[in-house]
Amino acid sequence: MTRLTGGALRVTVFIGENDTWHHKPLYTEIVHRAHAAGLAGASVFRGIEGFGASSLIHTSRLLSLSEDLPVAIVIVDTEERVRAFLPQLDELVTEGLVILDECEVIRYAGRADEPGASDRKGKRSL
C-alpha cells in the first residue's frame, strides 16, 4: 500500500458526465488509469449544477433535467507521481478543465491499516 503523508499534489479534472473514451465513461478511464499508474487514490464526484467553457448551464433540477451533469475526478499523490500522470490526462481530456493544487495529507489509511483489519477478512463490526 502507498504511504502518503505531508506535502502532496491534488489534481482535479472537471468534465461532463457524458464524456466518453472509446465508448465508456471518461471518468472511468481516468480512474482506471490512475489505479494502473499506482497513484494513491482517485474519487469521482457528480455535480448537481455547473457550467464551463461552453457557458451552457447543466443542472439536475426537475424542470430542466440535464443528461450531462458536471463531474469532478480528484486524485492525490506526491508531486512527482501526479506530474508523471499528467501526460495521460492530456491525452484523455480534450474538453474540460484540469487543475493542480498543493495540499497537505493529514491521514491516508485504508481498511487494511486499521487495527485488527486482517482478522476481520472484509467484515465490518458495528
PDB file of C-alpha atoms in Angstrom:
ATOM      1  CA  MET A   1       0.000   0.000   0.000  1.00  0.00           C
ATOM      2  CA  THR A   2       1.164   3.501  -0.793  1.00  0.00           C
ATOM      3  CA  ARG A   3       2.183   5.604   2.186  1.00  0.00           C
ATOM      4  CA  LEU A   4       1.303   9.245   1.838  1.00  0.00           C
ATOM      5  CA  THR A   5       1.717  11.998   4.421  1.00  0.00           C
ATOM      6  CA  GLY A   6       2.782  15.615   4.345  1.00  0.00           C
ATOM      7  CA  GLY A   7       3.050  17.678   1.178  1.00  0.00           C
ATOM      8  CA  ALA A   8       1.224  16.330  -1.857  1.00  0.00           C
ATOM      9  CA  LEU A   9      -0.362  17.452  -5.092  1.00  0.00           C
ATOM     10  CA  ARG A  10      -4.061  17.265  -5.886  1.00  0.00           C
ATOM     11  CA  VAL A  11      -5.222  17.154  -9.489  1.00  0.00           C
ATOM     12  CA  THR A  12      -8.889  17.843 -10.141  1.00  0.00           C
ATOM     13  CA  VAL A  13     -10.412  17.132 -13.535  1.00  0.00           C
ATOM     14  CA  PHE A  14     -13.739  18.732 -14.429  1.00  0.00           C
ATOM     15  CA  ILE A  15     -15.575  17.066 -17.318  1.00  0.00           C
ATOM     16  CA  GLY A  16     -19.128  16.238 -18.375  1.00  0.00           C
ATOM     17  CA  GLU A  17     -20.854  13.103 -17.206  1.00  0.00           C
ATOM     18  CA  ASN A  18     -21.450  12.029 -20.805  1.00  0.00           C
ATOM     19  CA  ASP A  19     -17.846  12.491 -21.954  1.00  0.00           C
ATOM     20  CA  THR A  20     -16.528   9.178 -23.245  1.00  0.00           C
ATOM     21  CA  TRP A  21     -13.298   7.425 -24.135  1.00  0.00           C
ATOM     22  CA  HIS A  22     -13.686   4.504 -26.545  1.00  0.00           C
ATOM     23  CA  HIS A  23     -17.405   4.108 -25.761  1.00  0.00           C
ATOM     24  CA  LYS A  24     -17.082   4.100 -21.966  1.00  0.00           C
ATOM     25  CA  PRO A  25     -17.321   6.953 -19.462  1.00  0.00           C
ATOM     26  CA  LEU A  26     -14.244   9.168 -19.471  1.00  0.00           C
ATOM     27  CA  TYR A  27     -14.233   9.370 -15.668  1.00  0.00           C
ATOM     28  CA  THR A  28     -13.992   5.571 -15.545  1.00  0.00           C
ATOM     29  CA  GLU A  29     -10.982   5.570 -17.869  1.00  0.00           C
ATOM     30  CA  ILE A  30      -9.249   8.251 -15.779  1.00  0.00           C
ATOM     31  CA  VAL A  31      -9.815   6.351 -12.513  1.00  0.00           C
ATOM     32  CA  HIS A  32      -8.652   3.046 -14.016  1.00  0.00           C
ATOM     33  CA  ARG A  33      -5.521   4.647 -15.467  1.00  0.00           C
ATOM     34  CA  ALA A  34      -4.763   6.342 -12.138  1.00  0.00           C
ATOM     35  CA  HIS A  35      -5.107   2.963 -10.436  1.00  0.00           C
ATOM     36  CA  ALA A  36      -2.886   1.264 -13.021  1.00  0.00           C
ATOM     37  CA  ALA A  37      -0.303   4.024 -12.541  1.00  0.00           C
ATOM     38  CA  GLY A  38      -0.194   3.195  -8.827  1.00  0.00           C
ATOM     39  CA  LEU A  39      -1.495   6.550  -7.656  1.00  0.00           C
ATOM     40  CA  ALA A  40      -2.629   6.800  -4.045  1.00  0.00           C
ATOM     41  CA  GLY A  41      -6.310   7.271  -4.864  1.00  0.00           C
ATOM     42  CA  ALA A  42      -8.951   8.782  -7.108  1.00  0.00           C
ATOM     43  CA  SER A  43     -12.580   9.698  -6.498  1.00  0.00           C
ATOM     44  CA  VAL A  44     -15.369  10.826  -8.820  1.00  0.00           C
ATOM     45  CA  PHE A  45     -17.946  13.382  -7.708  1.00  0.00           C
ATOM     46  CA  ARG A  46     -21.124  14.110  -9.658  1.00  0.00           C
ATOM     47  CA  GLY A  47     -22.220  17.730  -9.622  1.00  0.00           C
ATOM     48  CA  ILE A  48     -25.778  18.944  -9.395  1.00  0.00           C
ATOM     49  CA  GLU A  49     -25.238  22.107 -11.405  1.00  0.00           C
ATOM     50  CA  GLY A  50     -22.472  23.904 -13.249  1.00  0.00           C
ATOM     51  CA  PHE A  51     -21.100  25.406 -16.429  1.00  0.00           C
ATOM     52  CA  GLY A  52     -17.753  25.506 -18.140  1.00  0.00           C
ATOM     53  CA  ALA A  53     -16.062  26.936 -21.209  1.00  0.00           C
ATOM     54  CA  SER A  54     -19.215  26.478 -23.309  1.00  0.00           C
ATOM     55  CA  SER A  55     -21.185  28.682 -20.856  1.00  0.00           C
ATOM     56  CA  LEU A  56     -24.085  26.220 -21.064  1.00  0.00           C
ATOM     57  CA  ILE A  57     -25.560  25.596 -17.597  1.00  0.00           C
ATOM     58  CA  HIS A  58     -26.120  21.928 -16.757  1.00  0.00           C
ATOM     59  CA  THR A  59     -28.437  21.221 -13.837  1.00  0.00           C
ATOM     60  CA  SER A  60     -30.218  18.355 -12.122  1.00  0.00           C
ATOM     61  CA  ARG A  61     -33.240  20.486 -11.193  1.00  0.00           C
ATOM     62  CA  LEU A  62     -36.512  18.778 -12.022  1.00  0.00           C
ATOM     63  CA  LEU A  63     -37.808  21.381 -14.503  1.00  0.00           C
ATOM     64  CA  SER A  64     -34.630  21.408 -16.580  1.00  0.00           C
ATOM     65  CA  LEU A  65     -33.130  17.936 -16.396  1.00  0.00           C
ATOM     66  CA  SER A  66     -29.690  17.634 -17.906  1.00  0.00           C
ATOM     67  CA  GLU A  67     -28.179  14.482 -19.296  1.00  0.00           C
ATOM     68  CA  ASP A  68     -24.657  15.845 -18.995  1.00  0.00           C
ATOM     69  CA  LEU A  69     -24.075  16.926 -15.406  1.00  0.00           C
ATOM     70  CA  PRO A  70     -20.639  18.104 -14.295  1.00  0.00           C
ATOM     71  CA  VAL A  71     -18.231  15.504 -12.911  1.00  0.00           C
ATOM     72  CA  ALA A  72     -15.064  16.114 -10.906  1.00  0.00           C
ATOM     73  CA  ILE A  73     -12.320  13.500 -10.575  1.00  0.00           C
ATOM     74  CA  VAL A  74      -9.930  14.166  -7.689  1.00  0.00           C
ATOM     75  CA  ILE A  75      -6.542  12.453  -7.466  1.00  0.00           C
ATOM     76  CA  VAL A  76      -3.989  12.996  -4.685  1.00  0.00           C
ATOM     77  CA  ASP A  77      -0.424  11.727  -4.538  1.00  0.00           C
ATOM     78  CA  THR A  78       3.131  13.012  -4.376  1.00  0.00           C
ATOM     79  CA  GLU A  79       4.021  15.801  -6.778  1.00  0.00           C
ATOM     80  CA  GLU A  80       6.350  13.510  -8.723  1.00  0.00           C
ATOM     81  CA  ARG A  81       3.724  10.818  -9.260  1.00  0.00           C
ATOM     82  CA  VAL A  82       0.939  13.255 -10.165  1.00  0.00           C
ATOM     83  CA  ARG A  83       3.120  15.134 -12.645  1.00  0.00           C
ATOM     84  CA  ALA A  84       4.136  11.818 -14.233  1.00  0.00           C
ATOM     85  CA  PHE A  85       0.415  11.079 -14.739  1.00  0.00           C
ATOM     86  CA  LEU A  86      -0.380  14.421 -16.420  1.00  0.00           C
ATOM     87  CA  PRO A  87       0.514  13.249 -19.985  1.00  0.00           C
ATOM     88  CA  GLN A  88      -2.231  10.624 -19.715  1.00  0.00           C
ATOM     89  CA  LEU A  89      -4.742  13.304 -18.706  1.00  0.00           C
ATOM     90  CA  ASP A  90      -3.559  15.429 -21.614  1.00  0.00           C
ATOM     91  CA  GLU A  91      -4.384  12.527 -23.929  1.00  0.00           C
ATOM     92  CA  LEU A  92      -7.792  11.839 -22.380  1.00  0.00           C
ATOM     93  CA  VAL A  93      -9.233  15.264 -21.572  1.00  0.00           C
ATOM     94  CA  THR A  94      -9.965  17.097 -24.825  1.00  0.00           C
ATOM     95  CA  GLU A  95     -12.755  19.239 -23.321  1.00  0.00           C
ATOM     96  CA  GLY A  96     -12.857  20.253 -19.682  1.00  0.00           C
ATOM     97  CA  LEU A  97     -10.593  21.696 -17.012  1.00  0.00           C
ATOM     98  CA  VAL A  98      -7.599  20.193 -15.229  1.00  0.00           C
ATOM     99  CA  ILE A  99      -6.199  21.968 -12.175  1.00  0.00           C
ATOM    100  CA  LEU A 100      -3.365  21.273  -9.750  1.00  0.00           C
ATOM    101  CA  ASP A 101      -3.278  22.307  -6.085  1.00  0.00           C
ATOM    102  CA  GLU A 102      -0.635  21.800  -3.454  1.00  0.00           C
ATOM    103  CA  CYS A 103      -2.144  20.136  -0.408  1.00  0.00           C
ATOM    104  CA  GLU A 104      -1.108  18.518   2.844  1.00  0.00           C
ATOM    105  CA  VAL A 105      -2.110  14.954   3.632  1.00  0.00           C
ATOM    106  CA  ILE A 106      -3.014  14.596   7.289  1.00  0.00           C
ATOM    107  CA  ARG A 107      -4.164  10.979   7.217  1.00  0.00           C
ATOM    108  CA  TYR A 108      -4.178   8.330   4.493  1.00  0.00           C
ATOM    109  CA  ALA A 109      -5.233   4.892   5.683  1.00  0.00           C
ATOM    110  CA  GLY A 110      -7.297   2.095   4.223  1.00  0.00           C
ATOM    111  CA  ARG A 111      -9.156  -0.671   5.977  1.00  0.00           C
ATOM    112  CA  ALA A 112      -6.078  -2.877   5.868  1.00  0.00           C
ATOM    113  CA  ASP A 113      -4.328  -0.258   8.030  1.00  0.00           C
ATOM    114  CA  GLU A 114      -6.948  -0.416  10.799  1.00  0.00           C
ATOM    115  CA  PRO A 115      -6.048  -2.396  13.939  1.00  0.00           C
ATOM    116  CA  GLY A 116      -7.388  -5.929  13.651  1.00  0.00           C
ATOM    117  CA  ALA A 117      -8.363  -5.499  10.000  1.00  0.00           C
ATOM    118  CA  SER A 118      -6.566  -8.660   8.924  1.00  0.00           C
ATOM    119  CA  ASP A 119      -8.656 -10.620  11.452  1.00  0.00           C
ATOM    120  CA  ARG A 120     -11.953  -9.346  10.032  1.00  0.00           C
ATOM    121  CA  LYS A 121     -11.408 -10.548   6.452  1.00  0.00           C
ATOM    122  CA  GLY A 122     -13.587  -7.844   4.957  1.00  0.00           C
ATOM    123  CA  LYS A 123     -16.276  -7.995   7.652  1.00  0.00           C
ATOM    124  CA  ARG A 124     -17.208  -4.825   9.466  1.00  0.00           C
ATOM    125  CA  SER A 125     -18.341  -4.865  13.042  1.00  0.00           C
ATOM    126  CA  LEU A 126     -20.978  -2.434  14.312  1.00  0.00           C
TER     127      LEU A 126
END
